mmCIF file of C-alpha atoms in Angstrom:
data_model
loop_
_atom_site.group_PDB
_atom_site.id
_atom_site.type_symbol
_atom_site.label_atom_id
_atom_site.label_comp_id
_atom_site.label_asym_id
_atom_site.label_seq_id
_atom_site.Cartn_x
_atom_site.Cartn_y
_atom_site.Cartn_z
ATOM 1 C CA UNK Q 1 0.383 17.234 19.453
ATOM 2 C CA UNK Q 2 -2.818 19.260 18.095
ATOM 3 C CA UNK Q 3 -5.223 17.900 21.326
ATOM 4 C CA UNK Q 4 -2.720 19.968 24.108
ATOM 5 C CA UNK Q 5 -3.176 23.261 22.158
ATOM 6 C CA UNK Q 6 -5.382 25.744 24.553
ATOM 7 C CA UNK Q 7 -8.324 27.169 22.513
ATOM 8 C CA UNK Q 8 -6.933 30.605 23.212
ATOM 9 C CA UNK Q 9 -3.784 30.003 21.129
ATOM 10 C CA UNK Q 10 -3.710 31.991 17.812
ATOM 11 C CA UNK Q 11 -1.881 28.658 16.560
ATOM 12 C CA UNK Q 12 -5.145 26.895 15.683
ATOM 13 C CA UNK Q 13 -5.240 30.019 12.772
ATOM 14 C CA UNK Q 14 -1.317 28.964 11.365
ATOM 15 C CA UNK Q 15 -2.197 28.113 7.877
ATOM 16 C CA UNK Q 16 0.060 24.222 8.490
ATOM 17 C CA UNK Q 17 -2.638 24.384 11.756
ATOM 18 C CA UNK Q 18 -5.579 24.534 9.425
ATOM 19 C CA UNK Q 19 -3.491 22.096 6.513
ATOM 20 C CA UNK Q 20 -3.441 19.688 8.752
ATOM 21 C CA UNK Q 21 -6.608 19.067 9.699
ATOM 22 C CA UNK Q 22 -9.412 16.696 8.155
ATOM 23 C CA UNK Q 23 -12.364 18.434 7.149
ATOM 24 C CA UNK Q 24 -15.996 16.486 7.447
ATOM 25 C CA UNK Q 25 -18.246 19.631 5.408
ATOM 26 C CA UNK Q 26 -16.012 21.762 3.809
ATOM 27 C CA UNK Q 27 -18.764 22.673 1.869
ATOM 28 C CA UNK Q 28 -19.775 24.891 3.861
ATOM 29 C CA UNK Q 29 -16.163 27.039 2.936
ATOM 30 C CA UNK Q 30 -18.391 27.686 0.053
ATOM 31 C CA UNK Q 31 -20.918 29.329 2.040
ATOM 32 C CA UNK Q 32 -18.306 31.888 3.481
ATOM 33 C CA UNK Q 33 -18.430 33.547 -0.227
ATOM 34 C CA UNK Q 34 -22.534 34.576 0.978
ATOM 35 C CA UNK Q 35 -21.459 36.929 4.074
ATOM 36 C CA UNK Q 36 -19.588 39.781 1.708
ATOM 37 C CA UNK Q 37 -23.286 40.074 -0.553
ATOM 38 C CA UNK Q 38 -24.856 40.058 2.081
ATOM 39 C CA UNK Q 39 -23.710 43.494 3.925
ATOM 40 C CA UNK Q 40 -23.145 44.865 0.531
ATOM 41 C CA UNK Q 41 -27.069 44.009 -0.514
ATOM 42 C CA UNK Q 42 -27.720 45.055 3.243
ATOM 43 C CA UNK Q 43 -25.883 48.593 2.954
ATOM 44 C CA UNK Q 44 -27.572 48.680 -0.932
ATOM 45 C CA UNK Q 45 -30.810 48.552 1.408
ATOM 46 C CA UNK Q 46 -30.143 50.908 4.094
ATOM 47 C CA UNK Q 47 -27.888 53.383 2.340
ATOM 48 C CA UNK Q 48 -30.972 53.598 -0.053
ATOM 49 C CA UNK Q 49 -34.408 53.870 2.579
ATOM 50 C CA UNK Q 50 -32.573 55.586 4.937
ATOM 51 C CA UNK Q 51 -33.837 58.894 6.184
ATOM 52 C CA UNK Q 52 -31.895 61.833 4.837
ATOM 53 C CA UNK Q 53 -31.508 65.737 6.372
ATOM 54 C CA UNK Q 54 -29.485 67.598 4.314
ATOM 55 C CA UNK Q 55 -27.010 69.625 5.686
ATOM 56 C CA UNK Q 56 -25.425 72.262 4.199
ATOM 57 C CA UNK Q 57 -21.133 72.368 5.337
ATOM 58 C CA UNK Q 58 -18.660 75.094 3.888
ATOM 59 C CA UNK Q 59 -15.510 73.403 2.380
ATOM 60 C CA UNK Q 60 -14.071 74.854 5.348
ATOM 61 C CA UNK Q 61 -16.137 73.255 8.037
ATOM 62 C CA UNK Q 62 -15.692 69.827 6.087
ATOM 63 C CA UNK Q 63 -13.773 67.871 7.568
ATOM 64 C CA UNK Q 64 -11.849 64.110 7.906
ATOM 65 C CA UNK Q 65 -11.639 63.018 12.086
ATOM 66 C CA UNK Q 66 -10.730 59.410 12.107
ATOM 67 C CA UNK Q 67 -12.928 58.035 14.982
ATOM 68 C CA UNK Q 68 -15.162 57.668 12.189
ATOM 69 C CA UNK Q 69 -13.253 54.597 10.934
ATOM 70 C CA UNK Q 70 -14.532 52.695 14.241
ATOM 71 C CA UNK Q 71 -18.222 52.680 13.309
ATOM 72 C CA UNK Q 72 -17.318 49.789 10.648
ATOM 73 C CA UNK Q 73 -15.345 47.730 13.702
ATOM 74 C CA UNK Q 74 -19.062 45.844 15.492
ATOM 75 C CA UNK Q 75 -19.406 44.255 11.870
ATOM 76 C CA UNK Q 76 -16.025 43.437 11.112
ATOM 77 C CA UNK Q 77 -16.716 41.653 14.516
ATOM 78 C CA UNK Q 78 -19.876 40.366 13.048
ATOM 79 C CA UNK Q 79 -18.363 39.305 10.078
ATOM 80 C CA UNK Q 80 -15.757 37.610 12.020
ATOM 81 C CA UNK Q 81 -18.341 35.569 14.346
ATOM 82 C CA UNK Q 82 -20.410 34.116 10.978
ATOM 83 C CA UNK Q 83 -16.722 33.102 9.263
ATOM 84 C CA UNK Q 84 -16.015 31.549 11.986
ATOM 85 C CA UNK Q 85 -19.253 29.805 12.758
ATOM 86 C CA UNK Q 86 -18.682 27.861 9.567
ATOM 87 C CA UNK Q 87 -15.637 27.065 10.368
ATOM 88 C CA UNK Q 88 -16.444 24.912 13.044
ATOM 89 C CA UNK Q 89 -19.652 23.657 11.187
ATOM 90 C CA UNK Q 90 -17.192 22.270 8.215
ATOM 91 C CA UNK Q 91 -16.150 20.289 11.317
ATOM 92 C CA UNK Q 92 -11.975 20.125 11.919
ATOM 93 C CA UNK Q 93 -10.236 16.809 12.312
ATOM 94 C CA UNK Q 94 -7.685 14.977 12.791
ATOM 95 C CA UNK Q 95 -7.305 10.762 11.356
ATOM 96 C CA UNK Q 96 -5.614 8.525 13.352
ATOM 97 C CA UNK Q 97 -6.320 4.726 10.404
ATOM 98 C CA UNK Q 98 -4.440 1.955 11.605
ATOM 99 C CA UNK Q 99 -5.038 -0.825 8.971
ATOM 100 C CA UNK Q 100 -4.578 -4.443 9.939
ATOM 101 C CA UNK Q 101 -3.397 -7.460 7.177
ATOM 102 C CA UNK Q 102 -4.214 -11.239 7.669
ATOM 103 C CA UNK Q 103 -4.087 -14.029 6.201
ATOM 104 C CA UNK Q 104 -4.469 -18.138 6.505
ATOM 105 C CA UNK Q 105 -1.934 -18.740 4.529
ATOM 106 C CA UNK Q 106 -0.549 -21.217 2.330
ATOM 107 C CA UNK Q 107 2.145 -23.440 3.238
ATOM 108 C CA UNK Q 108 4.639 -23.499 0.265
ATOM 109 C CA UNK Q 109 7.291 -26.109 -0.618
ATOM 110 C CA UNK Q 110 10.167 -25.150 -3.695
ATOM 111 C CA UNK Q 111 12.244 -27.948 -4.889
ATOM 112 C CA UNK Q 112 14.843 -26.447 -7.514
ATOM 113 C CA UNK Q 113 16.886 -28.439 -8.772
ATOM 114 C CA UNK Q 114 21.076 -27.810 -8.549
ATOM 115 C CA UNK Q 115 22.246 -30.682 -11.080
ATOM 116 C CA UNK Q 116 24.902 -30.445 -13.806
ATOM 117 C CA UNK Q 117 22.086 -30.272 -16.615
ATOM 118 C CA UNK Q 118 21.124 -27.227 -14.836
ATOM 119 C CA UNK Q 119 25.024 -25.282 -16.297
ATOM 120 C CA UNK Q 120 23.185 -25.190 -19.777
ATOM 121 C CA UNK Q 121 23.743 -21.487 -20.829
ATOM 122 C CA UNK Q 122 19.947 -21.849 -23.015
ATOM 123 C CA UNK Q 123 18.609 -19.441 -19.447
ATOM 124 C CA UNK Q 124 21.449 -16.297 -19.629
ATOM 125 C CA UNK Q 125 23.546 -16.874 -17.659
ATOM 126 C CA UNK Q 126 21.577 -20.547 -16.988
ATOM 127 C CA UNK Q 127 19.428 -22.006 -15.954
ATOM 128 C CA UNK Q 128 19.744 -22.921 -12.312
ATOM 129 C CA UNK Q 129 20.630 -18.555 -12.361
ATOM 130 C CA UNK Q 130 17.607 -18.169 -14.110
ATOM 131 C CA UNK Q 131 15.098 -20.369 -12.144
ATOM 132 C CA UNK Q 132 17.402 -18.809 -8.371
ATOM 133 C CA UNK Q 133 15.951 -14.800 -10.246
ATOM 134 C CA UNK Q 134 12.668 -16.137 -11.202
ATOM 135 C CA UNK Q 135 11.971 -17.407 -7.405
ATOM 136 C CA UNK Q 136 13.203 -14.641 -5.650
ATOM 137 C CA UNK Q 137 10.694 -12.934 -6.588
ATOM 138 C CA UNK Q 138 8.379 -15.378 -6.184
ATOM 139 C CA UNK Q 139 8.935 -15.208 -2.468
ATOM 140 C CA UNK Q 140 9.160 -11.507 -2.643
ATOM 141 C CA UNK Q 141 5.380 -11.532 -4.175
ATOM 142 C CA UNK Q 142 4.052 -13.637 -1.027
ATOM 143 C CA UNK Q 143 2.011 -12.461 2.361
ATOM 144 C CA UNK Q 144 2.116 -13.947 5.457
ATOM 145 C CA UNK Q 145 2.665 -17.497 2.873
ATOM 146 C CA UNK Q 146 5.633 -20.388 4.904
ATOM 147 C CA UNK Q 147 7.474 -21.182 2.060
ATOM 148 C CA UNK Q 148 10.020 -23.912 2.970
ATOM 149 C CA UNK Q 149 13.167 -24.791 0.234
ATOM 150 C CA UNK Q 150 14.422 -27.623 -0.997
ATOM 151 C CA UNK Q 151 17.323 -28.566 -3.311
ATOM 152 C CA UNK Q 152 18.196 -31.532 -4.677
ATOM 153 C CA UNK Q 153 20.737 -33.129 -7.803
ATOM 154 C CA UNK Q 154 22.369 -36.834 -6.990
ATOM 155 C CA UNK Q 155 19.827 -36.586 -3.422
ATOM 156 C CA UNK Q 156 18.170 -33.737 -1.984
ATOM 157 C CA UNK Q 157 18.720 -31.275 0.983
ATOM 158 C CA UNK Q 158 16.055 -29.798 2.694
ATOM 159 C CA UNK Q 159 17.389 -26.669 2.764
ATOM 160 C CA UNK Q 160 15.068 -23.994 5.553
ATOM 161 C CA UNK Q 161 11.993 -25.118 6.573
ATOM 162 C CA UNK Q 162 8.287 -23.487 6.573
ATOM 163 C CA UNK Q 163 9.059 -19.733 7.425
ATOM 164 C CA UNK Q 164 7.612 -16.769 6.825
ATOM 165 C CA UNK Q 165 10.983 -15.431 6.918
ATOM 166 C CA UNK Q 166 11.495 -13.805 3.326
ATOM 167 C CA UNK Q 167 14.345 -12.442 4.313
ATOM 168 C CA UNK Q 168 16.175 -15.584 5.252
ATOM 169 C CA UNK Q 169 14.947 -17.962 2.635
ATOM 170 C CA UNK Q 170 15.907 -14.697 0.182
ATOM 171 C CA UNK Q 171 19.645 -15.105 0.978
ATOM 172 C CA UNK Q 172 19.162 -18.945 0.870
ATOM 173 C CA UNK Q 173 18.570 -18.715 -2.676
ATOM 174 C CA UNK Q 174 20.821 -16.442 -3.024
ATOM 175 C CA UNK Q 175 22.679 -18.679 -2.185
ATOM 176 C CA UNK Q 176 22.250 -22.227 -3.902
ATOM 177 C CA UNK Q 177 25.368 -22.960 -5.998
ATOM 178 C CA UNK Q 178 26.235 -26.929 -7.537
ATOM 179 C CA UNK Q 179 28.412 -27.096 -4.831
ATOM 180 C CA UNK Q 180 25.954 -28.212 -2.546
ATOM 181 C CA UNK Q 181 25.444 -31.417 -3.203
ATOM 182 C CA UNK Q 182 28.872 -33.446 -4.552
ATOM 183 C CA UNK Q 183 26.057 -36.720 -5.678
ATOM 184 C CA UNK Q 184 25.412 -36.934 -9.461
ATOM 185 C CA UNK Q 185 21.940 -36.815 -10.866
ATOM 186 C CA UNK Q 186 18.711 -36.244 -10.499
ATOM 187 C CA UNK Q 187 16.826 -37.858 -8.052
ATOM 188 C CA UNK Q 188 13.853 -36.147 -8.573
ATOM 189 C CA UNK Q 189 11.513 -39.241 -5.787
ATOM 190 C CA UNK Q 190 13.668 -38.056 -3.406
ATOM 191 C CA UNK Q 191 13.295 -34.080 -3.685
ATOM 192 C CA UNK Q 192 9.508 -35.157 -4.120
ATOM 193 C CA UNK Q 193 10.038 -36.882 -0.600
ATOM 194 C CA UNK Q 194 12.568 -34.061 1.905
ATOM 195 C CA UNK Q 195 9.424 -31.681 0.596
ATOM 196 C CA UNK Q 196 6.611 -33.822 2.166
ATOM 197 C CA UNK Q 197 8.421 -33.717 4.925
ATOM 198 C CA UNK Q 198 8.445 -29.786 5.326
ATOM 199 C CA UNK Q 199 4.509 -30.437 4.689
ATOM 200 C CA UNK Q 200 2.404 -33.190 6.436
ATOM 201 C CA UNK Q 201 2.890 -31.742 9.356
ATOM 202 C CA UNK Q 202 0.824 -28.515 8.674
ATOM 203 C CA UNK Q 203 -2.250 -27.713 9.436
ATOM 204 C CA UNK Q 204 -2.956 -25.511 6.371
ATOM 205 C CA UNK Q 205 -5.941 -25.586 4.027
ATOM 206 C CA UNK Q 206 -3.459 -25.329 1.681
ATOM 207 C CA UNK Q 207 -1.192 -26.779 0.926
ATOM 208 C CA UNK Q 208 1.842 -26.239 -1.997
ATOM 209 C CA UNK Q 209 4.729 -28.012 -3.671
ATOM 210 C CA UNK Q 210 6.619 -26.551 -6.077
ATOM 211 C CA UNK Q 211 9.098 -28.905 -8.783
ATOM 212 C CA UNK Q 212 10.793 -27.555 -10.722
ATOM 213 C CA UNK Q 213 13.768 -30.008 -12.955
ATOM 214 C CA UNK Q 214 15.239 -30.014 -16.043
ATOM 215 C CA UNK Q 215 15.552 -34.122 -16.218
ATOM 216 C CA UNK Q 216 14.952 -37.556 -15.982
ATOM 217 C CA UNK Q 217 15.466 -38.926 -12.655
ATOM 218 C CA UNK Q 218 18.542 -40.229 -13.049
ATOM 219 C CA UNK Q 219 19.075 -41.008 -8.887
ATOM 220 C CA UNK Q 220 18.499 -41.963 -5.632
ATOM 221 C CA UNK Q 221 15.907 -44.650 -3.796
ATOM 222 C CA UNK Q 222 12.529 -43.263 -3.804
ATOM 223 C CA UNK Q 223 10.102 -43.786 -7.131
ATOM 224 C CA UNK Q 224 9.242 -40.551 -8.195
ATOM 225 C CA UNK Q 225 5.520 -41.546 -9.614
ATOM 226 C CA UNK Q 226 5.856 -43.173 -5.549
ATOM 227 C CA UNK Q 227 6.172 -40.474 -4.281
ATOM 228 C CA UNK Q 228 3.623 -37.963 -5.371
ATOM 229 C CA UNK Q 229 1.165 -40.895 -3.937
ATOM 230 C CA UNK Q 230 2.903 -40.202 -1.154
ATOM 231 C CA UNK Q 231 2.052 -35.896 -1.720
ATOM 232 C CA UNK Q 232 -1.425 -36.852 -2.998
ATOM 233 C CA UNK Q 233 -2.080 -38.665 0.560
ATOM 234 C CA UNK Q 234 -1.270 -35.669 2.304
ATOM 235 C CA UNK Q 235 -3.154 -33.012 0.224
ATOM 236 C CA UNK Q 236 -0.234 -32.191 -1.689
ATOM 237 C CA UNK Q 237 -1.026 -29.991 -4.891
ATOM 238 C CA UNK Q 238 1.621 -30.614 -6.811
ATOM 239 C CA UNK Q 239 3.112 -27.994 -9.682
ATOM 240 C CA UNK Q 240 5.867 -28.985 -11.955
ATOM 241 C CA UNK Q 241 8.434 -27.315 -14.266
ATOM 242 C CA UNK Q 242 10.000 -29.056 -17.221
ATOM 243 C CA UNK Q 243 13.260 -26.263 -17.883
ATOM 244 C CA UNK Q 244 15.194 -26.091 -21.187
ATOM 245 C CA UNK Q 245 15.084 -26.653 -25.008
ATOM 246 C CA UNK Q 246 15.438 -29.565 -26.493
ATOM 247 C CA UNK Q 247 17.552 -29.818 -29.657
ATOM 248 C CA UNK Q 248 20.549 -28.088 -29.438
ATOM 249 C CA UNK Q 249 21.671 -26.223 -26.717
ATOM 250 C CA UNK Q 250 24.715 -24.250 -25.245
ATOM 251 C CA UNK Q 251 26.744 -25.385 -22.201
ATOM 252 C CA UNK Q 252 30.112 -24.443 -21.399
ATOM 253 C CA UNK Q 253 32.797 -23.122 -23.917
ATOM 254 C CA UNK Q 254 34.953 -24.463 -26.240
ATOM 255 C CA UNK Q 255 39.406 -24.248 -26.295
ATOM 256 C CA UNK Q 256 38.560 -21.223 -28.192
ATOM 257 C CA UNK Q 257 35.640 -19.832 -25.705
ATOM 258 C CA UNK Q 258 33.513 -20.805 -28.628
ATOM 259 C CA UNK Q 259 29.722 -21.801 -27.173
ATOM 260 C CA UNK Q 260 30.195 -25.296 -26.853
ATOM 261 C CA UNK Q 261 26.626 -26.733 -28.233
ATOM 262 C CA UNK Q 262 25.026 -30.191 -26.567
ATOM 263 C CA UNK Q 263 22.331 -31.966 -27.360
ATOM 264 C CA UNK Q 264 19.775 -31.809 -24.889
ATOM 265 C CA UNK Q 265 16.860 -34.272 -24.365
ATOM 266 C CA UNK Q 266 14.330 -35.678 -21.880
ATOM 267 C CA UNK Q 267 11.360 -37.534 -21.329
ATOM 268 C CA UNK Q 268 8.107 -35.658 -19.392
ATOM 269 C CA UNK Q 269 6.289 -38.115 -18.768
ATOM 270 C CA UNK Q 270 6.909 -38.821 -16.054
ATOM 271 C CA UNK Q 271 7.523 -34.937 -14.595
ATOM 272 C CA UNK Q 272 3.580 -34.799 -16.415
ATOM 273 C CA UNK Q 273 2.624 -37.714 -14.198
ATOM 274 C CA UNK Q 274 3.214 -36.333 -11.056
ATOM 275 C CA UNK Q 275 1.786 -33.515 -11.706
ATOM 276 C CA UNK Q 276 -1.174 -35.397 -12.631
ATOM 277 C CA UNK Q 277 -1.273 -37.653 -9.587
ATOM 278 C CA UNK Q 278 -0.512 -34.350 -7.253
ATOM 279 C CA UNK Q 279 -3.641 -32.345 -8.373
ATOM 280 C CA UNK Q 280 -2.229 -30.208 -10.449
ATOM 281 C CA UNK Q 281 -0.155 -28.262 -13.419
ATOM 282 C CA UNK Q 282 2.351 -29.539 -15.744
ATOM 283 C CA UNK Q 283 4.665 -26.125 -17.429
ATOM 284 C CA UNK Q 284 7.173 -26.447 -19.969
ATOM 285 C CA UNK Q 285 9.276 -23.237 -20.403
ATOM 286 C CA UNK Q 286 11.743 -22.403 -22.576
ATOM 287 C CA UNK Q 287 13.179 -19.412 -22.151
ATOM 288 C CA UNK Q 288 13.286 -17.409 -18.672
ATOM 289 C CA UNK Q 289 9.839 -14.972 -20.223
ATOM 290 C CA UNK Q 290 8.479 -18.322 -20.347
ATOM 291 C CA UNK Q 291 9.066 -19.183 -16.920
ATOM 292 C CA UNK Q 292 8.252 -15.892 -14.876
ATOM 293 C CA UNK Q 293 5.138 -16.315 -16.631
ATOM 294 C CA UNK Q 294 4.742 -19.681 -14.991
ATOM 295 C CA UNK Q 295 5.671 -18.291 -11.870
ATOM 296 C CA UNK Q 296 2.882 -15.343 -12.075
ATOM 297 C CA UNK Q 297 0.579 -17.791 -12.978
ATOM 298 C CA UNK Q 298 1.473 -19.799 -9.952
ATOM 299 C CA UNK Q 299 1.266 -16.864 -7.909
ATOM 300 C CA UNK Q 300 -2.471 -15.705 -8.628
ATOM 301 C CA UNK Q 301 -4.025 -19.855 -8.720
ATOM 302 C CA UNK Q 302 -2.121 -20.453 -4.781
ATOM 303 C CA UNK Q 303 -3.295 -16.022 -3.777
ATOM 304 C CA UNK Q 304 -4.795 -16.907 -0.182
ATOM 305 C CA UNK Q 305 -7.503 -14.136 0.578
ATOM 306 C CA UNK Q 306 -5.568 -10.781 2.097
ATOM 307 C CA UNK Q 307 -8.504 -9.800 4.495
ATOM 308 C CA UNK Q 308 -7.440 -6.252 6.315
ATOM 309 C CA UNK Q 309 -9.672 -4.532 9.493
ATOM 310 C CA UNK Q 310 -8.930 -0.341 9.695
ATOM 311 C CA UNK Q 311 -9.505 0.752 13.134
ATOM 312 C CA UNK Q 312 -10.119 4.627 12.268
ATOM 313 C CA UNK Q 313 -9.382 6.875 15.550
ATOM 314 C CA UNK Q 314 -11.508 10.194 14.297
ATOM 315 C CA UNK Q 315 -10.783 13.519 16.665
ATOM 316 C CA UNK Q 316 -13.356 16.669 16.871
ATOM 317 C CA UNK Q 317 -12.203 20.459 16.898
ATOM 318 C CA UNK Q 318 -15.251 22.373 15.578
ATOM 319 C CA UNK Q 319 -15.259 23.610 19.033
ATOM 320 C CA UNK Q 320 -12.228 25.462 19.300
ATOM 321 C CA UNK Q 321 -13.557 27.990 16.184
ATOM 322 C CA UNK Q 322 -17.221 27.611 17.840
ATOM 323 C CA UNK Q 323 -15.449 28.968 21.108
ATOM 324 C CA UNK Q 324 -13.618 31.715 19.830
ATOM 325 C CA UNK Q 325 -16.873 32.574 17.553
ATOM 326 C CA UNK Q 326 -19.103 32.846 20.052
ATOM 327 C CA UNK Q 327 -16.199 35.720 21.716
ATOM 328 C CA UNK Q 328 -16.458 37.813 18.576
ATOM 329 C CA UNK Q 329 -20.196 37.317 18.775
ATOM 330 C CA UNK Q 330 -19.980 38.463 22.007
ATOM 331 C CA UNK Q 331 -17.546 41.456 21.380
ATOM 332 C CA UNK Q 332 -20.097 41.901 19.021
ATOM 333 C CA UNK Q 333 -23.041 42.843 21.075
ATOM 334 C CA UNK Q 334 -20.428 45.168 23.207
ATOM 335 C CA UNK Q 335 -20.330 47.483 20.307
ATOM 336 C CA UNK Q 336 -23.290 48.186 18.522
ATOM 337 C CA UNK Q 337 -24.763 49.412 21.832
ATOM 338 C CA UNK Q 338 -22.296 51.716 22.932
ATOM 339 C CA UNK Q 339 -20.962 55.415 21.500
ATOM 340 C CA UNK Q 340 -18.697 53.030 18.470
ATOM 341 C CA UNK Q 341 -21.947 52.308 16.551
ATOM 342 C CA UNK Q 342 -23.708 55.620 17.169
ATOM 343 C CA UNK Q 343 -19.973 57.494 15.291
ATOM 344 C CA UNK Q 344 -21.588 59.882 13.458
ATOM 345 C CA UNK Q 345 -21.527 58.815 8.888
ATOM 346 C CA UNK Q 346 -22.044 61.715 7.664
#
């Protein structure tokens, strides 16, 4: 840890340590460029106006003595002190920032049709697999929303209660297949009722049910319109997605491996009425791209506000470089008043 290093340690001057800091006032680094100009200006003034005494010496009497270079030590100490003061003014610091995100969340139930007609291959590889992929992506894009899952064909099967365990939900959606429910048909009313059972005890301000189906209500013991009115009584918003093309669509293959075409029709009147009663929206999609766009739109419409709280813990280390600056300033004071400064300067 940075704070456990003694102030007099040379580690404070290592490149890695200096790069690890956040600098509150980096403009002081530009001010360091002024220091050389100040000393050059001082040298020019002293050289121009200082009193000189001409002395004539023979060439053999001129000797270079290394001790004369000691006169540069005090100015070097002073320059280092100034540089350290400016480093201190740049305010080296470390920041530990924590961000907490939270949301009131939305309760959502996915109702997915797994009736036999969902095997039709106008979506690749078929309607159900396309729906599963888009549903998984929808779940992955949520934040702190509770999501439940109901699948249905001739009856409804509550597969997952409201949960924020998206990993579990992802796996349950992945495992959906046509063998989960033996009875055939499309029990839309039962599916809505099962979703209501998940949502009716919810305290969330926003409760949503997404119903995805490709057919008319042909099974079950609950009328879809009655179920929609019950959902409305619990303030559940209904988004209804009718999936599939009308007309000739591929359904399996014939003896020679060629796509077998079947006629596909269904009355979407009831599905539109369900969405209307549920104060939601009705969508008709005929390809996977359109299905993706619908889920993206629902994702935007039913997105809870995400709030965040930031905790910022800042520790300053300017005092370390200020102490070093004081050391070099004292060294400058000591050396400039001794013989070091008084060495003959030619």
